Structure formats: structure tokens, C-alpha cells
XYZ file of C-alpha atoms in Angstrom:
675
model
C -7.850 14.472 -7.119
C -5.645 11.592 -7.983
C -1.600 10.561 -7.624
C 0.324 10.905 -10.472
C 1.590 7.542 -11.117
C 4.941 7.033 -13.057
C 6.628 3.024 -13.543
C 10.522 3.638 -12.821
C 12.083 0.662 -15.180
C 16.117 1.863 -14.434
C 18.513 3.754 -12.103
C 18.364 7.354 -11.890
C 21.798 8.342 -13.114
C 21.307 12.348 -11.857
C 20.389 13.698 -8.309
C 16.755 15.628 -8.940
C 14.628 17.661 -6.621
C 11.348 17.163 -5.449
C 9.493 20.139 -6.479
C 6.064 21.109 -5.078
C 4.695 17.204 -3.543
C 5.616 14.608 -1.706
C 6.864 11.663 -3.658
C 6.144 7.894 -2.509
C 8.566 4.371 -3.920
C 6.907 1.592 -4.029
C 9.646 -1.068 -5.086
C 9.101 -3.738 -7.329
C 12.472 -5.200 -7.210
C 15.206 -6.151 -4.491
C 17.624 -3.763 -4.132
C 16.393 -0.792 -4.214
C 18.031 2.160 -3.142
C 17.228 6.505 -2.557
C 19.513 8.538 -1.958
C 18.138 12.057 -0.058
C 20.288 14.755 0.844
C 23.576 12.680 0.367
C 22.214 9.949 2.939
C 22.104 6.156 1.503
C 18.168 4.902 2.968
C 17.979 0.796 1.142
C 16.282 -2.886 1.903
C 12.525 -1.391 2.604
C 9.926 -1.746 0.165
C 8.546 1.822 0.338
C 10.310 4.494 0.455
C 9.058 8.794 1.432
C 10.889 11.577 -0.460
C 9.349 14.835 1.430
C 8.678 17.879 -0.525
C 12.543 19.946 -1.658
C 13.922 16.716 -0.572
C 16.998 16.106 -3.262
C 16.573 12.876 -4.351
C 18.256 10.006 -6.186
C 16.345 6.277 -7.155
C 18.484 3.195 -8.252
C 16.132 0.424 -8.886
C 14.540 -1.822 -11.578
C 11.279 -1.576 -11.152
C 9.750 0.893 -8.738
C 6.529 2.599 -9.114
C 6.960 6.490 -8.001
C 3.305 7.923 -6.755
C 3.738 11.800 -7.042
C 1.564 13.948 -4.237
C 1.935 17.441 -5.514
C 0.490 19.572 -3.000
C -2.854 20.499 -4.090
C -3.461 17.425 -2.496
C -3.033 18.153 0.891
C -3.939 21.856 0.519
C -7.323 20.106 0.339
C -6.601 18.925 3.991
C -4.693 22.191 5.431
C -1.664 19.857 5.794
C 1.658 22.381 5.318
C 4.665 19.856 3.678
C 6.639 23.361 2.691
C 7.326 23.870 6.167
C 7.277 20.176 7.585
C 9.356 16.949 7.382
C 8.162 13.528 7.291
C 8.697 10.251 7.846
C 6.575 6.771 7.745
C 4.989 5.539 10.693
C 3.187 1.906 8.997
C 4.693 1.037 5.836
C 2.644 -1.862 5.651
C -0.427 0.009 6.104
C 0.725 2.855 3.378
C 1.875 -0.237 1.524
C -1.385 -1.785 1.271
C -3.046 1.391 0.719
C -0.735 1.997 -2.819
C -2.229 -1.236 -4.301
C -5.723 -0.303 -4.103
C -5.016 3.262 -5.206
C -3.517 1.099 -8.132
C -6.066 -1.140 -8.812
C -8.114 1.720 -9.096
C -5.861 3.976 -11.177
C -5.560 0.175 -13.356
C -9.601 -0.066 -13.610
C -9.885 3.470 -14.362
C -12.134 4.170 -11.325
C -9.722 7.111 -9.724
C -12.871 9.017 -8.784
C -15.138 6.612 -7.406
C -16.323 7.476 -3.595
C -14.292 4.852 -1.753
C -10.984 5.196 -4.277
C -11.050 9.070 -3.613
C -11.607 7.976 0.841
C -8.440 6.706 0.076
C -6.434 8.804 -1.048
C -7.468 11.237 2.113
C -6.353 8.251 4.506
C -3.471 8.177 2.649
C -2.639 11.803 3.007
C -2.928 11.625 6.161
C -1.000 8.585 6.521
C 1.987 9.536 5.568
C 2.023 13.604 7.502
C 1.486 11.826 10.619
C 4.645 12.088 12.160
C 6.920 14.522 11.395
C 10.768 14.298 11.801
C 14.003 15.602 11.286
C 16.614 14.013 9.871
C 20.113 13.951 9.489
C 21.061 15.203 5.606
C 24.746 13.869 5.077
C 26.694 11.210 6.741
C 29.700 14.136 6.509
C 28.707 16.461 9.886
C 30.234 19.422 8.361
C 27.803 19.078 5.330
C 24.819 18.492 7.077
C 25.331 22.069 8.734
C 25.914 23.893 5.749
C 22.849 21.775 4.477
C 20.859 22.898 7.652
C 22.553 26.514 7.063
C 20.976 27.084 3.206
C 17.524 25.477 4.333
C 17.554 28.211 7.447
C 18.624 30.883 4.926
C 16.936 29.998 1.322
C 15.181 33.184 1.421
C 19.046 35.638 1.959
C 22.037 35.554 -0.890
C 24.114 32.501 0.055
C 27.521 32.351 -1.213
C 30.194 29.780 -1.260
C 32.118 33.055 0.337
C 29.997 33.091 3.317
C 29.729 29.681 3.461
C 33.754 29.630 3.519
C 33.916 32.420 6.457
C 30.960 30.382 8.351
C 32.099 27.263 8.672
C 35.736 28.660 8.501
C 36.804 25.927 5.309
C 38.037 26.935 1.636
C 35.628 27.496 -0.862
C 37.234 24.327 -2.935
C 36.467 22.112 -0.126
C 33.128 22.829 0.009
C 32.908 22.851 -3.721
C 34.018 19.267 -3.375
C 31.221 18.439 -0.135
C 28.921 19.003 -2.699
C 29.520 17.754 -5.892
C 31.063 14.059 -3.775
C 28.185 14.272 -1.747
C 25.409 14.894 -3.761
C 26.564 14.689 -6.965
C 24.930 18.569 -8.213
C 27.612 21.428 -7.436
C 26.995 23.801 -4.947
C 25.643 26.596 -7.487
C 22.422 24.070 -8.450
C 21.695 22.942 -5.194
C 21.029 25.940 -3.481
C 19.275 27.541 -6.345
C 16.789 24.357 -7.025
C 16.398 24.662 -3.316
C 14.804 28.302 -3.691
C 12.474 27.751 -6.706
C 11.854 24.360 -4.870
C 10.555 26.731 -1.819
C 9.321 29.625 -3.706
C 6.494 26.897 -5.331
C 4.712 27.044 -2.091
C 3.303 31.248 -3.339
C 3.056 30.412 -6.802
C 0.844 26.738 -5.622
C -0.439 27.888 -2.121
C -1.026 31.146 -2.213
C -0.815 31.990 -5.328
C 0.831 35.576 -5.903
C 1.890 37.188 -8.743
C 4.788 36.355 -10.250
C 6.342 39.551 -9.668
C 5.483 39.612 -6.149
C 6.990 35.998 -5.727
C 10.497 37.284 -6.332
C 10.445 40.128 -4.573
C 9.491 37.261 -1.845
C 12.608 35.951 -2.599
C 14.855 38.449 -3.391
C 15.631 38.032 -7.291
C 17.411 40.731 -8.659
C 13.858 40.816 -10.950
C 10.819 39.127 -11.856
C 13.058 38.165 -14.920
C 16.137 36.871 -13.731
C 13.197 34.336 -11.543
C 11.280 33.380 -14.298
C 14.590 32.259 -15.867
C 15.483 30.610 -12.925
C 12.344 28.754 -12.452
C 12.156 27.366 -16.362
C 15.658 25.758 -15.768
C 14.150 23.556 -13.005
C 10.799 23.220 -13.673
C 11.097 23.203 -17.670
C 7.991 25.863 -18.235
C 7.126 29.235 -16.897
C 5.649 30.613 -13.848
C 2.913 31.651 -16.093
C 1.815 28.761 -17.086
C 2.506 26.568 -14.438
C -0.154 28.333 -12.377
C -2.317 27.878 -15.439
C -1.814 23.389 -15.281
C -4.173 21.403 -14.057
C -2.941 19.957 -10.479
C -3.051 16.093 -12.594
C -0.580 17.278 -15.812
C 2.381 18.159 -12.949
C 4.553 16.129 -13.887
C 8.366 14.553 -12.647
C 10.675 15.396 -15.191
C 12.851 11.967 -15.191
C 14.424 10.128 -17.224
C 13.198 6.157 -17.285
C 9.203 6.641 -16.925
C 6.149 5.466 -17.763
C 3.131 7.146 -17.208
C 1.273 5.997 -19.613
C -2.063 4.230 -18.108
C -2.304 1.254 -21.186
C 1.216 0.443 -19.955
C 0.664 0.675 -16.918
C -2.455 -1.867 -16.678
C -0.218 -4.593 -17.911
C 1.600 -4.311 -15.191
C 1.797 -6.294 -11.936
C 2.142 -5.318 -8.713
C 3.888 -7.762 -6.593
C 5.516 -5.786 -4.117
C 8.302 -7.834 -1.339
C 7.105 -7.669 1.486
C 5.212 -10.970 0.190
C 2.034 -11.246 1.856
C -0.730 -9.213 1.261
C -1.975 -6.627 3.604
C -5.737 -5.042 3.912
C -6.032 -1.561 4.545
C -9.886 -0.290 6.374
C -10.690 2.968 6.447
C -14.421 3.715 8.085
C -15.816 6.602 6.422
C -19.683 7.125 7.576
C -19.921 9.194 4.291
C -19.689 5.520 1.813
C -21.487 3.235 4.549
C -24.521 3.405 2.281
C -24.850 0.368 0.490
C -27.689 -2.006 1.499
C -27.424 -4.455 4.460
C -26.747 -8.194 3.812
C -29.874 -9.523 5.200
C -31.733 -12.533 4.488
C -33.405 -15.283 6.065
C -33.039 -19.102 6.679
C -35.238 -21.243 5.961
C -34.050 -23.992 8.812
C -34.985 -27.598 7.419
C -36.181 -29.866 9.171
C -36.840 -32.864 6.670
C -39.723 -34.515 7.362
C -43.626 -33.275 9.295
C -42.360 -35.809 12.756
C -39.103 -33.527 13.529
C -41.486 -30.760 14.433
C -40.285 -31.499 18.119
C -36.763 -31.402 17.842
C -36.503 -27.892 16.996
C -39.714 -26.615 19.351
C -39.419 -28.627 22.177
C -35.161 -29.873 22.644
C -35.327 -30.558 26.218
C -31.928 -30.978 27.142
C -29.961 -28.732 24.547
C -32.048 -25.752 24.820
C -30.052 -23.852 22.650
C -31.091 -25.521 19.363
C -34.954 -24.433 20.558
C -36.375 -22.227 17.528
C -37.173 -19.802 20.651
C -34.080 -19.075 20.784
C -33.266 -18.302 17.724
C -32.335 -14.779 17.002
C -31.426 -14.505 13.237
C -35.054 -13.694 10.953
C -36.204 -17.755 10.334
C -38.484 -20.131 8.719
C -38.697 -23.336 9.933
C -39.068 -25.654 6.008
C -40.218 -28.800 6.298
C -38.264 -30.000 3.684
C -40.491 -33.367 3.211
C -44.129 -32.221 0.742
C -46.181 -32.029 2.515
C -48.878 -34.159 0.579
C -46.381 -36.502 2.513
C -48.329 -36.126 5.654
C -52.209 -36.578 3.958
C -53.741 -38.973 5.053
C -57.120 -40.576 3.705
C -58.179 -39.668 6.672
C -59.059 -35.978 5.673
C -59.827 -34.713 9.588
C -56.472 -36.501 10.444
C -54.502 -34.712 8.558
C -56.428 -30.742 9.424
C -55.523 -31.709 12.669
C -51.750 -32.422 12.212
C -51.651 -28.909 10.270
C -53.950 -27.090 13.369
C -50.887 -28.942 15.676
C -48.574 -27.312 13.603
C -49.550 -23.373 13.197
C -50.810 -23.835 16.796
C -46.353 -22.613 17.782
C -47.121 -19.408 16.303
C -43.713 -19.781 14.289
C -42.783 -19.169 11.227
C -43.616 -21.770 8.471
C -41.591 -22.985 5.035
C -42.929 -25.828 3.418
C -43.345 -27.311 -0.366
C -46.474 -28.364 -1.787
C -47.142 -30.234 -4.773
C -50.487 -30.703 -5.322
C -53.230 -27.769 -4.822
C -55.605 -30.231 -3.030
C -52.675 -29.916 0.130
C -52.936 -25.336 -0.166
C -56.920 -26.211 0.738
C -56.052 -29.006 3.626
C -54.115 -25.669 4.438
C -56.703 -22.956 4.640
C -58.940 -25.649 6.295
C -56.294 -26.077 9.409
C -56.283 -22.386 9.834
C -59.510 -21.698 9.374
C -60.245 -24.386 12.228
C -57.682 -22.917 14.123
C -58.825 -19.606 14.233
C -62.701 -20.068 15.213
C -60.775 -22.803 17.760
C -58.809 -19.710 19.770
C -61.534 -17.053 18.776
C -63.798 -19.290 20.825
C -61.845 -20.282 23.638
C -59.656 -17.198 23.387
C -61.170 -14.395 22.867
C -59.253 -11.936 25.057
C -55.612 -12.629 23.857
C -54.792 -10.069 20.596
C -54.303 -11.392 17.713
C -50.423 -12.893 16.649
C -49.561 -12.536 12.690
C -48.437 -15.887 11.492
C -46.167 -16.373 8.364
C -46.537 -19.365 5.866
C -43.739 -19.739 2.737
C -45.305 -22.141 0.338
C -43.073 -23.270 -1.995
C -44.177 -23.958 -5.649
C -43.083 -25.492 -8.764
C -44.800 -24.097 -11.376
C -44.516 -26.972 -13.753
C -46.432 -29.403 -11.449
C -49.332 -26.467 -10.471
C -51.527 -24.835 -13.222
C -50.942 -21.337 -13.466
C -54.885 -20.598 -12.903
C -54.098 -22.848 -9.602
C -51.233 -20.579 -8.124
C -53.608 -17.663 -9.069
C -56.174 -17.868 -6.333
C -54.120 -18.653 -3.688
C -55.202 -16.200 -0.981
C -51.946 -14.504 0.535
C -54.290 -13.786 4.392
C -56.173 -16.388 5.867
C -57.328 -14.637 9.261
C -53.743 -13.825 11.155
C -52.152 -16.031 8.510
C -50.207 -14.345 6.138
C -49.201 -16.676 3.144
C -45.815 -15.735 0.672
C -45.248 -18.076 -2.605
C -41.742 -19.042 -3.730
C -42.166 -20.194 -7.562
C -39.096 -22.371 -8.977
C -37.409 -21.239 -11.529
C -34.020 -24.001 -11.622
C -35.744 -25.194 -15.032
C -35.386 -21.491 -16.670
C -32.239 -21.315 -15.676
C -30.970 -25.109 -16.800
C -32.406 -24.332 -20.244
C -30.664 -21.148 -20.490
C -34.950 -19.011 -21.105
C -35.880 -15.930 -19.506
C -39.149 -16.546 -17.430
C -42.366 -16.785 -18.708
C -44.623 -14.018 -18.588
C -47.780 -16.343 -17.197
C -45.452 -16.529 -14.557
C -44.219 -12.730 -14.244
C -47.953 -12.364 -13.934
C -48.737 -14.341 -11.178
C -46.549 -11.485 -8.976
C -44.500 -14.434 -6.400
C -43.049 -12.831 -3.292
C -39.583 -15.061 -4.729
C -38.393 -16.946 -6.618
C -36.139 -20.178 -5.907
C -33.432 -21.966 -7.109
C -32.965 -25.334 -5.837
C -29.148 -26.278 -6.158
C -30.002 -30.166 -5.882
C -32.091 -29.609 -9.422
C -29.308 -28.538 -11.051
C -26.777 -31.326 -9.679
C -29.025 -34.045 -10.230
C -29.547 -32.424 -13.997
C -25.670 -32.041 -14.599
C -25.203 -35.903 -13.401
C -27.866 -36.181 -15.905
C -26.207 -34.521 -18.699
C -22.911 -36.284 -17.714
C -21.724 -33.025 -17.698
C -18.932 -31.496 -15.527
C -19.855 -28.079 -14.789
C -17.466 -26.409 -12.149
C -18.768 -24.040 -9.496
C -17.096 -21.387 -10.263
C -19.190 -21.397 -13.611
C -22.756 -22.450 -12.464
C -22.325 -18.915 -10.089
C -21.129 -17.218 -12.749
C -23.550 -18.114 -14.817
C -26.488 -18.124 -12.516
C -26.208 -14.187 -11.395
C -25.824 -13.273 -14.734
C -29.803 -15.373 -14.856
C -30.407 -12.985 -12.048
C -29.762 -10.481 -13.321
C -31.311 -10.765 -16.970
C -34.560 -11.960 -14.836
C -34.509 -8.916 -12.372
C -34.538 -10.943 -9.670
C -32.578 -8.879 -7.064
C -33.302 -9.460 -3.174
C -35.950 -12.372 -4.836
C -34.208 -15.276 -4.713
C -34.175 -18.220 -1.828
C -31.957 -20.937 -2.599
C -32.905 -23.986 -1.585
C -29.359 -26.891 -1.091
C -27.027 -23.637 -1.890
C -24.335 -26.008 -0.363
C -24.977 -29.159 -2.498
C -21.998 -27.504 -5.384
C -19.473 -26.234 -2.741
C -15.897 -28.191 -3.095
C -14.389 -29.425 -0.229
C -11.562 -26.079 0.064
C -15.183 -23.968 0.768
C -16.065 -26.309 3.035
C -12.793 -26.135 5.019
C -12.134 -22.508 4.546
C -14.792 -20.347 6.819
C -12.855 -17.559 5.141
C -13.771 -18.320 1.632
C -17.060 -19.933 2.493
C -18.079 -16.266 3.330
C -16.274 -14.540 0.086
C -18.454 -16.680 -1.758
C -21.721 -15.738 0.418
C -21.476 -12.284 0.110
C -21.607 -12.461 -3.724
C -25.000 -13.900 -3.585
C -26.231 -10.148 -1.462
C -27.411 -8.178 -4.976
C -30.137 -11.439 -5.777
C -30.354 -13.648 -2.130
C -34.255 -12.794 -0.319
C -33.306 -16.236 1.502
C -31.193 -19.861 1.829
C -32.394 -22.694 3.099
C -29.777 -24.151 5.934
C -30.408 -28.444 7.675
C -30.610 -28.420 11.034
C -29.167 -30.833 12.251
C -26.010 -33.025 9.837
C -26.381 -35.903 9.669
C -23.580 -38.713 10.985
C -24.125 -40.782 7.400
C -22.358 -37.349 6.047
C -18.577 -35.788 6.352
C -19.421 -32.534 5.492
C -22.430 -30.722 5.223
C -23.475 -27.107 5.927
C -26.052 -27.295 9.545
C -26.778 -25.024 12.106
C -25.778 -28.526 14.779
C -23.640 -30.981 14.038
C -24.811 -35.046 15.219
C -23.734 -34.293 18.585
C -25.535 -32.365 19.140
C -23.405 -28.950 19.531
C -23.535 -25.080 17.047
C -21.253 -25.834 13.849
C -19.143 -23.051 12.387
C -22.014 -21.776 9.895
C -24.541 -21.120 13.011
C -21.760 -18.603 14.951
C -21.155 -17.080 11.194
C -24.949 -16.459 11.125
C -24.821 -14.866 14.478
C -22.110 -12.587 12.828
C -24.071 -11.673 9.985
C -26.799 -10.817 11.730
C -24.580 -7.858 12.697
C -24.342 -6.548 9.228
C -28.515 -7.395 8.526
C -30.016 -4.170 9.871
C -27.712 -1.441 9.028
C -26.035 -0.009 5.687
C -22.949 -1.677 5.024
C -19.569 -1.238 2.992
C -18.534 -3.940 1.107
C -14.584 -3.937 0.045
C -11.891 -6.822 -0.493
C -11.718 -8.671 2.109
C -13.721 -7.711 4.534
C -17.606 -5.515 5.110
C -18.147 -2.556 7.098
C -21.294 -1.307 9.193
C -21.760 0.724 11.337
C -24.976 0.683 14.254
C -25.853 3.279 17.248
C -23.121 2.912 19.416
C -19.792 1.069 17.462
C -18.739 -0.315 14.221
C -18.155 -3.041 12.897
C -15.485 -5.240 11.065
C -16.200 -8.444 9.797
C -12.978 -9.098 8.056
C -12.181 -12.730 6.016
C -9.020 -14.153 4.907
C -9.183 -16.664 2.596
C -5.006 -17.521 2.244
C -3.618 -20.730 3.592
C -1.395 -18.198 5.333
C -2.418 -15.284 8.426
C -2.750 -11.654 6.720
C -2.394 -8.240 9.141
C -5.771 -6.111 8.463
C -5.100 -1.883 9.166
C -8.186 -0.430 10.145
C -8.557 3.727 10.521
C -10.499 6.177 9.902
C -11.664 9.397 9.357
C -10.997 12.096 11.434
C -13.162 12.484 14.847
C -15.801 9.674 13.682
C -13.639 7.002 16.705
C -12.833 8.793 19.886
C -9.544 7.683 20.988
C -8.236 5.451 23.031
C -11.262 3.188 21.971
C -12.224 0.287 23.328
C -12.351 -3.224 20.726
C -13.065 -6.216 20.487
C -12.626 -8.941 18.425
C -14.421 -12.524 17.935
C -11.798 -15.244 15.509
C -14.094 -17.962 13.576
C -12.332 -20.879 11.972
C -12.115 -24.723 12.020
C -10.186 -24.465 15.854
C -12.399 -21.444 17.012
C -16.291 -22.070 16.673
C -15.874 -26.069 16.293
C -16.056 -28.837 18.545
C -13.707 -30.774 16.503
C -11.364 -29.295 17.927
C -11.778 -29.936 21.418
C -12.227 -33.482 20.239
C -9.222 -36.132 19.763
C -8.834 -37.155 16.121
C -8.253 -41.213 17.286
C -12.374 -41.123 18.945
C -14.191 -42.041 15.105
C -17.009 -42.831 16.714
C -18.896 -39.734 18.616
C -22.492 -41.306 19.322
C -21.291 -42.706 22.378
C -20.902 -39.274 23.776
C -23.514 -39.170 26.836
C -25.297 -36.104 27.149
C -23.764 -34.511 29.902
C -20.235 -34.549 27.763
C -22.341 -33.546 24.668
C -23.736 -30.186 26.820
C -20.173 -29.557 27.928
C -18.221 -29.389 25.189
C -21.490 -26.800 24.527
C -20.354 -25.306 26.985
C -16.583 -24.498 25.642
C -17.759 -24.613 21.907
C -16.917 -20.375 20.894
C -14.962 -18.178 18.339
C -12.029 -16.961 19.952
C -13.331 -13.407 22.101
C -10.498 -10.941 22.689
C -11.166 -7.350 23.746
C -8.602 -4.456 23.372
C -7.872 -0.730 23.232
C -6.532 1.682 20.483
C -5.244 5.102 19.938
C -6.351 6.399 16.624
C -3.677 9.202 16.302
C -0.790 6.466 16.403
C -1.956 5.150 13.560
C -3.964 2.500 12.470
C -5.178 -0.400 14.424
C -3.643 -3.946 12.939
C -5.619 -7.454 13.922
C -3.513 -10.536 12.731
C -6.673 -13.112 11.054
C -5.144 -16.577 11.174
C -5.783 -18.460 8.014
C -9.228 -19.499 6.413
C -11.148 -17.453 9.450
C -13.362 -15.293 9.492
C -13.028 -12.399 12.139
C -15.531 -9.448 13.600
C -13.752 -6.834 14.896
C -16.200 -4.175 16.906
C -14.929 -0.676 17.681
C -17.053 1.258 20.457
C -17.706 4.884 20.092
C -18.680 5.258 24.175
């Protein structure tokens, strides 16, 4: 079930009773006021009208979300005997904004939309409250008396004796403060309260008339139809979605509401994250890195770094290959044995290796090196158990014959070989991948963004990042390349706007999730490049991209849920929530959960990553231009302080959502410890 939504386009001129539900008024204009039971509320962007409230809304534009009692019944929430107030208006506003988007997209029945409705119902009924009904003290007490004795017969004469005032004075009080006469006030309230027996308890009309002391069932039907517009029998037969508010100047046509843009007075956008185990069922964001070290001669820099030991491959937590982007043919000399020895040295490291091949003869050298190493180790270390190694060969079908590729072995002794075929030209030519290529059954396909950039440069075409991204994902989808694509040099098209905005970088990266198998990343940033995605900068320090990879590791093992501006996953003893703010201003994120899924109070840690936290430049005075003068001692000391900002908090979810402020252009990982 879903709330009924209306657009109120002009102020009400008469008060109306809220029947059989609750209303949330979401202001879309300034100076909106809501009058409830004679008391005026103003200056807010969100108002709650409780069941049976007499209300009058004055506005130029507002969305009305009608929540019928049947919605609350599914959660066993009693709205007929309790009034409620809004404790966290920003949380509810964020919920309503997202619900309206689901409504406009006709996605009301999706899992997340229904889960959001559940959260909204719980949030608006979190805090029971008894509030004043009128600024006039006498009228306030009269309204309380009527409410407490509504099943009985109440007349002006009875109130006159009870409160020692004349009947004419009472009539004036009601008309002046409530814009409704005494009879209509009590009669409409009695019908409103009787709806509990109609909607919740499904009583017969005759029984309801007797319970509420109407002279007859006929009299009850007459009164019911006067205020509800239909008979009780007809009302009981209506589907919940057909319940309607009888208010002038309202629009409920979905086509008209689709054209409406929500821009609430509350200004900056807010995001609600609802943690629900049921919906954390999407694939993890899992991929491997190809750590690009450039030439073969750089292998020692990632294997045996003596000072900045954290750069050594053995310390990496992410699934990774050492990627020698220099074609392997460059290390092949006229002396075959010298080439074999170099390759043996490489494979002795027992680490995953990725390399490019442009000549099938190079493959034969690789196989020979693997065989020689196997026999060497078998002879000298027979008792050491064999360990599986991985070798990824990046092949270009334009330079290798398909028959040669077909004969590449996938296992040579303890070495498991996978292949990736470059299909960049197919993408550039907008062609489907040939059946001959598919028949080779490659493990992966490669898209080289540097080739794409060079192609457009040669063609003098200026293609925007957005257009390339859209056409690429369309190509990958059409060629069934989900979770089988390796992106090489993917930052070639990244604009400075993306590179300098950690939140936006993550947002764009997440779009590749359905297709991504692996991606290259430069090992060390070159000093002659102003900005480049790499694990380490030119002074041996971890970059923002390094720390982002560590954060993403938490979302690579278990199922996830991908929401707007966030990702949620559940591990054995915690929930991890990855938040990203792409805006140029701080944003509030509201984290809440379904009941009984998180213990209260809950310990919560937050790691914030941006250009100030997790980037060494934030610690270096801008006046220093030449960092090459930094001694190793200073570089190492900087590395000790270069981390994301970390903090620990505690929160009781019984008191509402947990609110965290994420700085502009930032990523944050929030962990809720459920132990």
C-alpha cells in the first residue's frame, strides 16, 4: 500500500475534518500556515494532521500525503486513540521527497518504496503527544470534554451547565475560533471516531450505530453520508487506494503530479537511509585492481620497497594483479635464455601478474619459463606444497590470430591463466562483437580508455564524459558483458570536476558495477602529471584513491543495497553504510532501521574521506612547490598522519534516526556495530 498524494494549489476557505487516517502537509511555497482545532501553526515546511483533527490549510502550493488507517493497521499502530507530533522533520521530509519520486516513476510497489512507507509510518508515530486545541482556554477545555464524551449525547445546554457560560457564548466561541458551528463540530467528530469500528474492526453498520448511541442505523447512515459523501456500506467496500480527501483545489492525477518539481523551502537536500535486511540482496561491488607499474624494470619497487614498506604488494588487502603495462615483447631479447630467466624471476614472486601480449611467440616464452620454474622447484624443494598462481594475459585480437588465441592453455602446472580480449575497436565502431571472438570464450573483455581518447583526438571529435559513459554502458549491455569487463586507463576521460570531488568520483564509479570485473590503477603518481588516479603520490604517500579502495573492500564480499547517494551492506557483526556527497555544500544523512535489526544503544564509527582527510596535500603548505626535496624521514612521517578522519559515537535508535553531516565532495563510511 502507498499514501494517496494530492497537490493543493490554493488555500482552503473552510475547515475539514481528517477522517480515517493522518495527513502530512509538505509545503512547496513560503508562508504556509495550518490551523488545527483552532490553533494556527506557521513557519515550518512540514505539518502533521492527526486522525479526526479539524484542519484548514492556507498555502499557494503544498503536497498532501494522506495515510489511511489501514496502513497503520498492518503495523499494529493505533492512531485513533493517540495524537502524534513530528520529532525529526528533516527525516520525514527526505522520506516524502523520495516517496514522491517513486510515485512519479510509478514505482510504488518496489521493495524499497514499500520499505520506505513502513519507515515513514513508524517515524510519524514515534512520539505520542497531547497538545492544546485552542489558544482560548475555555474552548480548549470544551473540546477536551467533547472528545472524552463523544459517545454520549452532547448539547449546548449540557456544555452551558458544565462550564457556566451561556449557549450563545459557546456558539460564538466555536464559530469565531473554528469557523464551524457547534453541531457540525460534534457530529463530524463522532463520525470520525466511529470509523475505527468501520475500518479497523469491520463492524456491521447497525452495530456501529448502537455503539455510538445513534437513534437508529438510518440516522447513522444519514450523518455518515453527510460528512463522508458515501454510505458506510459503500465505504467499507472501497479499496484503500480509493480513499479520498474531499478538499477543493486539489489535484491527484498522476500525470499532472509527474510534472511537479519538489523544491521544498527546507533548501538543501537530505538523504534517508533505511537499513532493512530483506533488501540487502544485490551483488557486491567486487572487482580486482590491475596495479600498473609500467615497465618490467619497476617490479622491485612494488615487491621489495625497504623504507616505505606499506607500498609492498604483500601488504595489499584488495584483490589485485601487478600489471606490467609495457608490452612483454619489450623485455624479449635475442638471447632467449636471458628472457626466460627474467620471466622465471617474475613468476618466482608467486603473485598475480597481468601483462599485455602482442605476439604469440611471447606466450611460448611464458610457458617455457613456467615449465622451467616448475621443474626447478620440484627438484630443489619437493616437500613445499604447490601454490596456485594467477596470470592474466591482455590480448588484442587485431594483432593475434584467433586460432593462436584458441590454443592458449588455461593451466600450465600450478599457473592458472586467464585471458582478456580487447574489444575497444568494436565499441568505437559501434559494432557487435564478432562470433569468432565470443567463440574463444575469453574470461574477460578489455576496454582501453586511452585508445578511446586517442581515437576521438584523431577524429577531432569532442565527446563529453557523460556521452562516452552512456554509449559504453549501452555497448556492454548489448554484448552481454556484465561482470566481464576490464577497464584500462579509465581516468583518461575523467574531468577535473570528478577528480577533485571524491563523492562524485565514487558515484561515477558505482555506475560501472553491473559490468566491472577489473580496473587498472597507476602504482605511483608521476611528478609531471598535475592530477592522476594512482595508489601513491610522488612522495610515497597513500592517495585518496588508495583509501577509497580500502573502503570499497567492505562492500566486495557481501550482498549490498545501492540507494541514492549511499550503499549498504551487512557483515557478520555490523552494517556498513557508504555515503557520498557530490554537492559543494555539507549534507545531512539520516540513518534508521527496521525494528529489532540493530541493538540500542549502538556504537557507530565514521570515516570521512576527501581532499582534507586522506590526502597528504592538506598537511603541506601551498607555498611549497617542489616536493622532490622532501627527505625520506619527512615522507614517512607524513604517511603516519595521512588517514581519513575517524570518529566513534553512540546512538539510541529508539529516539529516532542517527544524523551525520557529510562535508562537501566527500565520502564517508559509517559502521554500525551490532554486538
